[in-house]
Each structure stands twice: as structure tokens, then as C-alpha cells.
């Protein structure tokens, strides 16, 4: 019996090891990027995502997800835009050619190796990262302006909570001396991805990353809380919310010297509890951003009407076949709609914010 148990255990593990790339995300080494002054995935790696969507992302310089090259000067005028946001802008759920940065370049011009618009080659650097918020964006903006010669910033805002943090005076970049990645990188290099994933899910809750509790503990099972953004309006004092948002907008304006576009693309419409919710519960918070845009010289782009029109035609900008239909992260359609809205605004007014004379080219 023991022999049969050991044989079954071994064969089962081998089957899981062989098929795990189809179902399990990958764990790749990380490095400290001197330009962005933060920990990023190591350039040259391939990051596999399977939990929601089904794609493999190439990691480029400075931890850029999906872009493996830097814009080069070929004698033409190049405008370099930095794309900021959280996991919604990072786009590991979709293929590299469907990511937002690529679709922005495509929408701003004919992409046959260039995204040319009115004689200008427009390039987008995807610098968004999962879990990033206003504090991370404003900390990195002056760094990439100086080191990568960025000419403008595109900030994808999908959850208003990303602008709700208190502005701290300790937003200084981390020091490479304070970052020790040796242990985690050794684990990523030598341990199988499925083993890391199994151990992580055993010890922590995959949704909250908090330490997991035993399922058979005594007592009733707690009802899962609704998403933060849906209950945010009832839980937050409006006066305090406006103060936090204005403070963060002012801090972003102070951190960057180049033009900034804020693109609003929330999970709206949203399928929840089997019902389609069309209204944006964070709409009053976005109104605060719009009211303060002019004073901070921001251009604002609202994608909600475009999303609603798409859903009315039966195509959802959020969700995947292996996730929550009409919910979750942006899909390829969502990115395309955002890119088209941005290009429309760019043609109407946005490009006038950029310098007329030869802007810098990232090297």
C-alpha cells in the first residue's frame, strides 16, 4: 500500500509539473532598477499569467511589461509618453500586442514600426505596475523625465481609491542597499512555479494575501465583502475625500514638469450579483478630478460613455472567459476603446500640450 501511495504521489506530481504552465502563473526573478528606483521584474524574462485571461508577457528594460525595446532616434521627431497605472494598465492578462501601450501607439498613428501622428513618431513606455497608486506615480515621474527623456505622462485611473492615499513627506525612492532580492530570486530560479504557487496558496489567501485560516474552524463562514469601489461612496466622508484627491493631484502636478493626461476607465458597466450596474458609484469622486484639472494643467479623458456603448452592443470591456464576465481587469476590447478615446482627444486638443521643438528621445 505504501509503495502504491508513493508511486501515485510521484506520478501525480509529474503530471502536475508537466501541465502546470497551462494553468499556473510563473514566478520570475526581480531586480532593482536604478532609473525608476524600484524593484521590477528582470528584463528578458517572460511572465506567464493564467488566473484571469491567458497570456505571456515579455519583460523589457526598466521592467516594462510587453515592450522589449526603447525608442531610438532615426532622424524623425519622437515624442515619448510614459504610461502609468496599476494592474489595469499593466495588462498581464492580455497578449503584448493587445496591451494598452501598444494600442495607444497604434491609435496615434499607423503602427508599422512607428506610431506617427502629424509627422511625429509617438512612443509609449509602459511603466504601470500591479498595486501602484498616486504615491508610486509621483515618485517615479521626475526620475523617468530626467533619465528617459519622457515628454508627457498618461495616467490610467480605474479605481478612485488610488487617489485617496494621504500624501506623505517620505516618498523618496528606495535605496538599492535596502533591497535584498537574493532569497526570493533563488526561489524563483530553482523552485518549480507550481510548487511556489501551491505553497503560497496554502499559506496565504490569494485574494487578500493575508495569512490563510483553516477552513474547518468553528463558527459561521463570513460573507465576502463587496469590492471597495462599490461601497466606497457610503463609507467615505465627501469633504475628506475631496481633500485627499486634491492633495494628491497637486502633488502629482508638482512632481512632473511634463504634460499629464488622466484617463478614467472604471469598472462600469459592471456585472454584479447577476445584474448589470450601469451607474458609476465613484462618479462624484471623478467630478472632483475634473473640477481640479484646469488648475493643475491636466487633460482629462472620460471613457465611461464609450464603455456603456460597447456593453449596449453586447461587448464588455472588462472580464475574461476564465474570470468574472463583465468584471475584473480590462480586456483587449477595453484597451482598444481607451486608445480610441485617447486618440480622439489627442487630435482635438491633447497634442497641443506637447513642445513644438525637438523633444528628447529615450536612449
mmCIF file of C-alpha atoms in Angstrom:
data_model
loop_
_atom_site.group_PDB
_atom_site.id
_atom_site.type_symbol
_atom_site.label_atom_id
_atom_site.label_comp_id
_atom_site.label_asym_id
_atom_site.label_seq_id
_atom_site.Cartn_x
_atom_site.Cartn_y
_atom_site.Cartn_z
ATOM 1 C CA UNK A 1 0.000 0.000 0.000
ATOM 2 C CA UNK A 2 2.826 2.402 0.871
ATOM 3 C CA UNK A 3 4.551 1.611 -2.442
ATOM 4 C CA UNK A 4 1.345 2.273 -4.402
ATOM 5 C CA UNK A 5 0.865 5.521 -2.483
ATOM 6 C CA UNK A 6 4.419 6.665 -3.293
ATOM 7 C CA UNK A 7 4.043 5.733 -6.958
ATOM 8 C CA UNK A 8 0.751 7.612 -7.166
ATOM 9 C CA UNK A 9 2.261 10.640 -5.446
ATOM 10 C CA UNK A 10 5.223 10.661 -7.837
ATOM 11 C CA UNK A 11 3.152 10.204 -10.980
ATOM 12 C CA UNK A 12 0.620 12.807 -9.861
ATOM 13 C CA UNK A 13 3.400 15.325 -9.185
ATOM 14 C CA UNK A 14 4.937 14.689 -12.606
ATOM 15 C CA UNK A 15 1.587 15.204 -14.321
ATOM 16 C CA UNK A 16 1.067 18.465 -12.436
ATOM 17 C CA UNK A 17 4.600 19.614 -13.276
ATOM 18 C CA UNK A 18 4.102 18.897 -16.977
ATOM 19 C CA UNK A 19 0.690 20.560 -17.283
ATOM 20 C CA UNK A 20 1.163 23.439 -14.812
ATOM 21 C CA UNK A 21 2.224 26.012 -17.477
ATOM 22 C CA UNK A 22 -1.291 25.725 -18.878
ATOM 23 C CA UNK A 23 -2.913 26.697 -15.591
ATOM 24 C CA UNK A 24 -0.396 28.271 -13.178
ATOM 25 C CA UNK A 25 1.229 31.704 -13.308
ATOM 26 C CA UNK A 26 5.002 31.970 -13.380
ATOM 27 C CA UNK A 27 7.385 33.336 -10.753
ATOM 28 C CA UNK A 28 10.385 35.137 -12.250
ATOM 29 C CA UNK A 29 13.423 36.858 -10.701
ATOM 30 C CA UNK A 30 13.257 40.534 -9.825
ATOM 31 C CA UNK A 31 15.853 43.261 -9.903
ATOM 32 C CA UNK A 32 16.306 46.802 -8.652
ATOM 33 C CA UNK A 33 16.037 49.336 -11.481
ATOM 34 C CA UNK A 34 18.357 52.299 -10.993
ATOM 35 C CA UNK A 35 16.311 54.590 -13.232
ATOM 36 C CA UNK A 36 12.928 54.031 -11.610
ATOM 37 C CA UNK A 37 14.424 53.357 -8.176
ATOM 38 C CA UNK A 38 12.165 50.415 -7.540
ATOM 39 C CA UNK A 39 12.068 46.634 -7.756
ATOM 40 C CA UNK A 40 10.874 45.331 -11.149
ATOM 41 C CA UNK A 41 10.755 42.034 -12.998
ATOM 42 C CA UNK A 42 14.102 41.239 -14.576
ATOM 43 C CA UNK A 43 14.433 42.308 -18.237
ATOM 44 C CA UNK A 44 14.497 39.432 -20.691
ATOM 45 C CA UNK A 45 12.162 37.264 -18.626
ATOM 46 C CA UNK A 46 8.745 36.024 -19.757
ATOM 47 C CA UNK A 47 5.914 36.440 -17.244
ATOM 48 C CA UNK A 48 3.055 33.972 -17.574
ATOM 49 C CA UNK A 49 -0.419 34.813 -16.245
ATOM 50 C CA UNK A 50 -3.313 32.360 -16.060
ATOM 51 C CA UNK A 51 -5.702 33.359 -13.237
ATOM 52 C CA UNK A 52 -7.736 35.834 -15.321
ATOM 53 C CA UNK A 53 -7.056 35.975 -19.008
ATOM 54 C CA UNK A 54 -4.453 33.740 -20.636
ATOM 55 C CA UNK A 55 -1.243 35.407 -21.775
ATOM 56 C CA UNK A 56 2.537 35.521 -21.521
ATOM 57 C CA UNK A 57 4.201 38.914 -21.173
ATOM 58 C CA UNK A 58 7.721 39.791 -22.268
ATOM 59 C CA UNK A 59 9.622 41.906 -19.748
ATOM 60 C CA UNK A 60 11.637 44.748 -21.242
ATOM 61 C CA UNK A 61 14.096 47.348 -19.934
ATOM 62 C CA UNK A 62 13.175 49.038 -16.655
ATOM 63 C CA UNK A 63 10.559 46.377 -16.003
ATOM 64 C CA UNK A 64 8.324 47.459 -18.881
ATOM 65 C CA UNK A 65 5.631 44.847 -19.436
ATOM 66 C CA UNK A 66 5.230 43.886 -23.080
ATOM 67 C CA UNK A 67 7.763 46.315 -24.552
ATOM 68 C CA UNK A 68 11.224 44.869 -25.113
ATOM 69 C CA UNK A 69 12.857 47.876 -26.796
ATOM 70 C CA UNK A 70 13.457 51.532 -26.084
ATOM 71 C CA UNK A 71 12.589 54.245 -28.630
ATOM 72 C CA UNK A 72 15.554 55.006 -30.867
ATOM 73 C CA UNK A 73 16.278 58.108 -32.872
ATOM 74 C CA UNK A 74 16.218 57.556 -36.639
ATOM 75 C CA UNK A 75 16.236 61.225 -37.554
ATOM 76 C CA UNK A 76 12.488 61.694 -37.111
ATOM 77 C CA UNK A 77 10.820 63.629 -34.341
ATOM 78 C CA UNK A 78 9.928 61.334 -31.462
ATOM 79 C CA UNK A 79 7.504 62.029 -28.623
ATOM 80 C CA UNK A 80 7.783 59.655 -25.691
ATOM 81 C CA UNK A 81 4.797 59.181 -23.374
ATOM 82 C CA UNK A 82 5.037 57.325 -20.068
ATOM 83 C CA UNK A 83 2.024 55.165 -19.212
ATOM 84 C CA UNK A 84 1.206 54.905 -15.500
ATOM 85 C CA UNK A 85 -1.420 52.961 -13.575
ATOM 86 C CA UNK A 86 -1.922 49.770 -11.605
ATOM 87 C CA UNK A 87 -2.550 46.211 -12.787
ATOM 88 C CA UNK A 88 -5.336 47.500 -15.052
ATOM 89 C CA UNK A 89 -2.741 49.389 -17.106
ATOM 90 C CA UNK A 90 -0.051 46.726 -16.726
ATOM 91 C CA UNK A 91 -2.133 44.283 -18.765
ATOM 92 C CA UNK A 92 -0.602 40.889 -17.998
ATOM 93 C CA UNK A 93 -3.994 39.314 -18.767
ATOM 94 C CA UNK A 94 -3.674 40.026 -22.487
ATOM 95 C CA UNK A 95 -1.039 39.416 -25.151
ATOM 96 C CA UNK A 96 1.651 42.029 -25.721
ATOM 97 C CA UNK A 97 0.078 43.162 -28.997
ATOM 98 C CA UNK A 98 -3.225 43.810 -27.173
ATOM 99 C CA UNK A 99 -1.781 45.770 -24.257
ATOM 100 C CA UNK A 100 -2.753 49.384 -23.727
ATOM 101 C CA UNK A 101 0.665 50.857 -24.558
ATOM 102 C CA UNK A 102 0.698 49.102 -27.932
ATOM 103 C CA UNK A 103 -2.868 50.111 -28.761
ATOM 104 C CA UNK A 104 -2.127 53.724 -27.828
ATOM 105 C CA UNK A 105 0.728 53.773 -30.314
ATOM 106 C CA UNK A 106 -1.492 52.141 -32.929
ATOM 107 C CA UNK A 107 -4.320 54.635 -32.395
ATOM 108 C CA UNK A 108 -1.998 57.641 -32.506
ATOM 109 C CA UNK A 109 -0.790 56.664 -35.955
ATOM 110 C CA UNK A 110 -0.119 53.865 -38.364
ATOM 111 C CA UNK A 111 1.864 51.266 -36.485
ATOM 112 C CA UNK A 112 4.158 49.573 -38.922
ATOM 113 C CA UNK A 113 7.085 50.017 -36.634
ATOM 114 C CA UNK A 114 6.041 53.555 -35.754
ATOM 115 C CA UNK A 115 3.137 55.405 -34.278
ATOM 116 C CA UNK A 116 3.379 58.526 -36.364
ATOM 117 C CA UNK A 117 0.938 61.374 -35.886
ATOM 118 C CA UNK A 118 1.275 64.626 -37.854
ATOM 119 C CA UNK A 119 4.892 63.925 -38.676
ATOM 120 C CA UNK A 120 5.716 62.907 -35.110
ATOM 121 C CA UNK A 121 6.706 59.416 -34.062
ATOM 122 C CA UNK A 122 4.781 58.715 -30.838
ATOM 123 C CA UNK A 123 6.164 56.081 -28.495
ATOM 124 C CA UNK A 124 4.642 54.837 -25.227
ATOM 125 C CA UNK A 125 6.658 53.404 -22.345
ATOM 126 C CA UNK A 126 4.546 51.029 -20.183
ATOM 127 C CA UNK A 127 5.643 51.838 -16.634
ATOM 128 C CA UNK A 128 2.488 50.744 -14.780
ATOM 129 C CA UNK A 129 2.764 48.115 -12.071
ATOM 130 C CA UNK A 130 0.339 45.992 -10.101
ATOM 131 C CA UNK A 131 -0.634 47.674 -6.837
ATOM 132 C CA UNK A 132 0.753 51.087 -7.812
ATOM 133 C CA UNK A 133 -1.074 54.232 -6.750
ATOM 134 C CA UNK A 134 -0.555 58.008 -6.716
ATOM 135 C CA UNK A 135 2.417 57.849 -4.348
ATOM 136 C CA UNK A 136 4.279 55.494 -6.688
ATOM 137 C CA UNK A 137 3.474 57.501 -9.815
ATOM 138 C CA UNK A 138 4.595 60.858 -8.483
ATOM 139 C CA UNK A 139 7.776 59.347 -7.048
ATOM 140 C CA UNK A 140 8.846 57.947 -10.422
ATOM 141 C CA UNK A 141 7.719 60.756 -12.728
ATOM 142 C CA UNK A 142 10.693 63.085 -12.194
ATOM 143 C CA UNK A 143 13.076 60.134 -12.459
ATOM 144 C CA UNK A 144 11.874 58.991 -15.891
ATOM 145 C CA UNK A 145 11.633 62.568 -17.138
ATOM 146 C CA UNK A 146 15.299 63.004 -16.354
ATOM 147 C CA UNK A 147 16.643 59.565 -17.277
ATOM 148 C CA UNK A 148 14.343 58.508 -20.148
ATOM 149 C CA UNK A 149 13.579 61.950 -21.637
ATOM 150 C CA UNK A 150 9.830 61.453 -21.298
ATOM 151 C CA UNK A 151 7.768 64.215 -22.956
ATOM 152 C CA UNK A 152 4.407 63.504 -21.293
ATOM 153 C CA UNK A 153 2.559 61.235 -18.891
ATOM 154 C CA UNK A 154 -0.603 59.191 -19.432
ATOM 155 C CA UNK A 155 -2.214 58.141 -16.147
ATOM 156 C CA UNK A 156 -4.845 55.404 -16.367
ATOM 157 C CA UNK A 157 -7.194 55.736 -13.420
ATOM 158 C CA UNK A 158 -9.560 52.794 -12.935
ATOM 159 C CA UNK A 159 -10.196 52.956 -9.193
ATOM 160 C CA UNK A 160 -10.559 56.271 -7.409
ATOM 161 C CA UNK A 161 -9.105 54.732 -4.273
ATOM 162 C CA UNK A 162 -5.708 55.099 -5.994
ATOM 163 C CA UNK A 163 -6.005 58.847 -5.411
ATOM 164 C CA UNK A 164 -7.220 58.536 -1.835
ATOM 165 C CA UNK A 165 -3.924 57.977 -0.017
ATOM 166 C CA UNK A 166 -2.516 60.674 2.225
ATOM 167 C CA UNK A 167 0.466 62.472 0.715
ATOM 168 C CA UNK A 168 3.474 61.682 2.878
ATOM 169 C CA UNK A 169 6.758 63.542 3.024
ATOM 170 C CA UNK A 170 8.654 60.228 2.888
ATOM 171 C CA UNK A 171 8.036 59.497 -0.806
ATOM 172 C CA UNK A 172 11.763 59.303 -1.509
ATOM 173 C CA UNK A 173 12.899 56.477 -3.792
ATOM 174 C CA UNK A 174 14.153 53.317 -2.162
ATOM 175 C CA UNK A 175 17.872 52.659 -1.984
ATOM 176 C CA UNK A 176 19.367 49.641 -3.704
ATOM 177 C CA UNK A 177 21.233 48.941 -0.468
ATOM 178 C CA UNK A 178 17.929 48.436 1.339
ATOM 179 C CA UNK A 179 16.613 45.871 -1.166
ATOM 180 C CA UNK A 180 17.641 42.237 -0.756
ATOM 181 C CA UNK A 181 16.241 40.028 -3.513
ATOM 182 C CA UNK A 182 18.662 37.132 -3.219
ATOM 183 C CA UNK A 183 16.339 34.783 -1.320
ATOM 184 C CA UNK A 184 13.273 35.338 -3.491
ATOM 185 C CA UNK A 185 15.312 35.183 -6.699
ATOM 186 C CA UNK A 186 16.900 31.903 -5.672
ATOM 187 C CA UNK A 187 13.434 30.523 -5.033
ATOM 188 C CA UNK A 188 12.162 31.783 -8.405
ATOM 189 C CA UNK A 189 15.183 30.351 -10.228
ATOM 190 C CA UNK A 190 15.276 26.900 -8.674
ATOM 191 C CA UNK A 191 11.808 26.003 -7.399
ATOM 192 C CA UNK A 192 9.097 24.932 -9.892
ATOM 193 C CA UNK A 193 6.392 27.520 -10.442
ATOM 194 C CA UNK A 194 3.615 25.123 -9.439
ATOM 195 C CA UNK A 195 5.371 24.361 -6.130
ATOM 196 C CA UNK A 196 5.750 28.067 -5.298
ATOM 197 C CA UNK A 197 2.149 28.690 -6.268
ATOM 198 C CA UNK A 198 0.865 25.790 -4.172
ATOM 199 C CA UNK A 199 2.854 26.884 -1.138
ATOM 200 C CA UNK A 200 1.695 30.456 -1.485
ATOM 201 C CA UNK A 201 -1.954 29.467 -1.762
ATOM 202 C CA UNK A 202 -1.560 27.135 1.206
ATOM 203 C CA UNK A 203 -0.170 29.843 3.468
ATOM 204 C CA UNK A 204 -1.946 32.976 2.220
ATOM 205 C CA UNK A 205 -5.320 33.949 0.825
ATOM 206 C CA UNK A 206 -4.887 34.603 -2.938
ATOM 207 C CA UNK A 207 -7.416 37.460 -2.849
ATOM 208 C CA UNK A 208 -6.171 39.406 0.176
ATOM 209 C CA UNK A 209 -2.596 37.987 0.525
ATOM 210 C CA UNK A 210 -3.303 37.712 4.246
ATOM 211 C CA UNK A 211 -2.417 34.594 6.210
ATOM 212 C CA UNK A 212 -4.909 31.866 5.447
ATOM 213 C CA UNK A 213 -7.165 30.468 8.161
ATOM 214 C CA UNK A 214 -8.228 26.855 8.399
ATOM 215 C CA UNK A 215 -11.458 26.116 6.555
ATOM 216 C CA UNK A 216 -12.792 23.842 9.267
ATOM 217 C CA UNK A 217 -12.621 26.325 12.129
ATOM 218 C CA UNK A 218 -15.638 26.592 14.415
ATOM 219 C CA UNK A 219 -18.193 29.263 13.634
ATOM 220 C CA UNK A 220 -20.177 30.668 10.704
ATOM 221 C CA UNK A 221 -18.468 31.430 7.401
ATOM 222 C CA UNK A 222 -18.110 35.204 6.975
ATOM 223 C CA UNK A 223 -19.792 36.707 3.937
ATOM 224 C CA UNK A 224 -17.254 38.147 1.455
ATOM 225 C CA UNK A 225 -17.150 41.922 1.410
ATOM 226 C CA UNK A 226 -18.240 43.803 -1.696
ATOM 227 C CA UNK A 227 -15.493 45.406 -3.822
ATOM 228 C CA UNK A 228 -14.065 48.535 -2.224
ATOM 229 C CA UNK A 229 -15.077 50.855 -5.031
ATOM 230 C CA UNK A 230 -18.756 49.854 -4.896
ATOM 231 C CA UNK A 231 -19.164 50.565 -1.169
ATOM 232 C CA UNK A 232 -16.722 53.455 -1.192
ATOM 233 C CA UNK A 233 -19.366 56.133 -1.530
ATOM 234 C CA UNK A 234 -21.189 55.162 1.645
ATOM 235 C CA UNK A 235 -18.031 54.695 3.724
ATOM 236 C CA UNK A 236 -16.141 57.880 2.953
ATOM 237 C CA UNK A 237 -16.818 61.386 4.097
ATOM 238 C CA UNK A 238 -17.075 63.560 0.984
ATOM 239 C CA UNK A 239 -15.198 66.501 2.434
ATOM 240 C CA UNK A 240 -12.270 64.327 3.452
ATOM 241 C CA UNK A 241 -12.350 62.509 0.101
ATOM 242 C CA UNK A 242 -12.120 65.769 -1.825
ATOM 243 C CA UNK A 243 -9.225 66.907 0.346
ATOM 244 C CA UNK A 244 -7.266 63.710 -0.308
ATOM 245 C CA UNK A 245 -7.884 63.805 -4.052
ATOM 246 C CA UNK A 246 -6.946 67.464 -4.409
ATOM 247 C CA UNK A 247 -3.833 66.929 -2.310
ATOM 248 C CA UNK A 248 -2.712 64.038 -4.497
ATOM 249 C CA UNK A 249 -3.449 65.908 -7.724
ATOM 250 C CA UNK A 250 -1.391 68.853 -6.502
ATOM 251 C CA UNK A 251 1.443 66.510 -5.540
ATOM 252 C CA UNK A 252 1.423 64.840 -8.980
ATOM 253 C CA UNK A 253 1.445 68.263 -10.645
ATOM 254 C CA UNK A 254 4.399 69.335 -8.503
ATOM 255 C CA UNK A 255 6.332 66.133 -9.240
ATOM 256 C CA UNK A 256 6.073 66.281 -13.037
ATOM 257 C CA UNK A 257 7.260 69.027 -15.349
ATOM 258 C CA UNK A 258 5.745 67.492 -18.486
ATOM 259 C CA UNK A 259 2.080 67.426 -19.637
ATOM 260 C CA UNK A 260 -0.228 64.902 -17.969
ATOM 261 C CA UNK A 261 -3.322 63.162 -19.329
ATOM 262 C CA UNK A 262 -5.612 61.444 -16.810
ATOM 263 C CA UNK A 263 -7.743 58.732 -18.421
ATOM 264 C CA UNK A 264 -10.723 57.498 -16.408
ATOM 265 C CA UNK A 265 -11.752 53.918 -17.206
ATOM 266 C CA UNK A 266 -13.593 52.420 -14.214
ATOM 267 C CA UNK A 267 -15.350 49.063 -13.964
ATOM 268 C CA UNK A 268 -18.550 50.490 -15.325
ATOM 269 C CA UNK A 269 -20.864 48.996 -16.501
ATOM 270 C CA UNK A 270 -20.362 46.199 -14.027
ATOM 271 C CA UNK A 271 -21.993 42.780 -13.695
ATOM 272 C CA UNK A 272 -22.574 42.029 -10.011
ATOM 273 C CA UNK A 273 -24.932 39.577 -8.326
ATOM 274 C CA UNK A 274 -26.255 38.643 -11.767
ATOM 275 C CA UNK A 275 -27.297 42.221 -12.528
ATOM 276 C CA UNK A 276 -25.845 44.847 -14.846
ATOM 277 C CA UNK A 277 -24.974 48.043 -12.980
ATOM 278 C CA UNK A 278 -24.568 50.949 -15.387
ATOM 279 C CA UNK A 279 -24.039 53.825 -12.951
ATOM 280 C CA UNK A 280 -20.543 54.594 -11.691
ATOM 281 C CA UNK A 281 -20.585 54.637 -7.855
ATOM 282 C CA UNK A 282 -17.380 56.696 -7.842
ATOM 283 C CA UNK A 283 -18.714 59.307 -10.242
ATOM 284 C CA UNK A 284 -18.772 62.060 -7.623
ATOM 285 C CA UNK A 285 -15.077 61.440 -6.924
ATOM 286 C CA UNK A 286 -14.222 61.723 -10.619
ATOM 287 C CA UNK A 287 -16.121 65.032 -10.667
ATOM 288 C CA UNK A 288 -13.568 66.310 -8.148
ATOM 289 C CA UNK A 289 -10.745 65.384 -10.512
ATOM 290 C CA UNK A 290 -12.437 67.169 -13.404
ATOM 291 C CA UNK A 291 -13.029 70.301 -11.338
ATOM 292 C CA UNK A 292 -9.361 70.471 -10.381
ATOM 293 C CA UNK A 293 -7.918 69.528 -13.769
ATOM 294 C CA UNK A 294 -7.502 73.057 -15.123
ATOM 295 C CA UNK A 295 -5.733 74.367 -12.041
ATOM 296 C CA UNK A 296 -3.186 71.558 -12.372
ATOM 297 C CA UNK A 297 -2.957 71.784 -16.191
ATOM 298 C CA UNK A 298 -4.227 68.219 -16.582
ATOM 299 C CA UNK A 299 -6.113 66.914 -19.597
ATOM 300 C CA UNK A 300 -8.903 64.532 -18.566
ATOM 301 C CA UNK A 301 -10.445 61.816 -20.729
ATOM 302 C CA UNK A 302 -13.613 60.008 -19.622
ATOM 303 C CA UNK A 303 -14.135 56.542 -21.160
ATOM 304 C CA UNK A 304 -17.406 55.688 -19.390
ATOM 305 C CA UNK A 305 -19.716 56.584 -22.289
ATOM 306 C CA UNK A 306 -17.584 54.557 -24.674
ATOM 307 C CA UNK A 307 -17.745 51.595 -22.281
ATOM 308 C CA UNK A 308 -21.512 51.894 -21.936
ATOM 309 C CA UNK A 309 -21.988 51.993 -25.703
ATOM 310 C CA UNK A 310 -19.836 48.891 -26.085
ATOM 311 C CA UNK A 311 -21.782 46.978 -23.415
ATOM 312 C CA UNK A 312 -25.055 48.039 -25.052
ATOM 313 C CA UNK A 313 -23.840 46.290 -28.197
ATOM 314 C CA UNK A 314 -23.001 43.159 -26.199
ATOM 315 C CA UNK A 315 -19.209 43.585 -25.883
ATOM 316 C CA UNK A 316 -17.777 44.061 -22.387
ATOM 317 C CA UNK A 317 -14.500 45.965 -21.835
ATOM 318 C CA UNK A 318 -13.836 44.030 -18.601
ATOM 319 C CA UNK A 319 -13.630 40.349 -17.848
ATOM 320 C CA UNK A 320 -12.350 37.137 -19.423
ATOM 321 C CA UNK A 321 -13.628 33.686 -20.282
ATOM 322 C CA UNK A 322 -11.834 32.198 -17.256
ATOM 323 C CA UNK A 323 -12.675 35.066 -14.888
ATOM 324 C CA UNK A 324 -15.736 37.097 -13.973
ATOM 325 C CA UNK A 325 -17.786 38.017 -17.004
ATOM 326 C CA UNK A 326 -18.284 41.802 -17.190
ATOM 327 C CA UNK A 327 -15.991 42.341 -14.202
ATOM 328 C CA UNK A 328 -12.335 42.157 -13.290
ATOM 329 C CA UNK A 329 -9.463 43.544 -15.339
ATOM 330 C CA UNK A 330 -9.627 45.305 -18.676
ATOM 331 C CA UNK A 331 -9.501 43.039 -21.704
ATOM 332 C CA UNK A 332 -8.265 43.722 -25.243
ATOM 333 C CA UNK A 333 -11.563 45.407 -26.165
ATOM 334 C CA UNK A 334 -11.317 47.704 -23.156
ATOM 335 C CA UNK A 335 -7.794 48.745 -24.109
ATOM 336 C CA UNK A 336 -8.877 49.398 -27.673
ATOM 337 C CA UNK A 337 -11.736 51.634 -26.525
ATOM 338 C CA UNK A 338 -9.398 53.587 -24.228
ATOM 339 C CA UNK A 339 -6.846 54.015 -27.011
ATOM 340 C CA UNK A 340 -9.503 55.282 -29.425
ATOM 341 C CA UNK A 341 -10.821 57.785 -26.873
ATOM 342 C CA UNK A 342 -7.289 58.994 -26.181
ATOM 343 C CA UNK A 343 -6.538 59.361 -29.889
ATOM 344 C CA UNK A 344 -9.737 61.339 -30.376
ATOM 345 C CA UNK A 345 -8.768 63.713 -27.582
ATOM 346 C CA UNK A 346 -5.206 63.882 -28.904
ATOM 347 C CA UNK A 347 -6.397 65.006 -32.332
ATOM 348 C CA UNK A 348 -8.809 67.548 -30.877
ATOM 349 C CA UNK A 349 -6.607 69.214 -28.289
ATOM 350 C CA UNK A 350 -4.215 66.964 -26.444
ATOM 351 C CA UNK A 351 -1.145 67.158 -28.698
ATOM 352 C CA UNK A 352 -1.067 70.955 -28.366
ATOM 353 C CA UNK A 353 0.219 70.493 -24.835
ATOM 354 C CA UNK A 354 3.457 68.983 -26.120
ATOM 355 C CA UNK A 355 6.515 71.034 -27.120
ATOM 356 C CA UNK A 356 6.869 72.119 -30.728
ATOM 357 C CA UNK A 357 10.607 71.799 -30.876
ATOM 358 C CA UNK A 358 12.550 68.536 -30.945
ATOM 359 C CA UNK A 359 11.639 66.706 -27.761
ATOM 360 C CA UNK A 360 14.011 64.283 -26.219
ATOM 361 C CA UNK A 361 14.432 60.742 -27.354
ATOM 362 C CA UNK A 362 14.798 57.969 -24.826
ATOM 363 C CA UNK A 363 18.043 56.079 -25.240
#
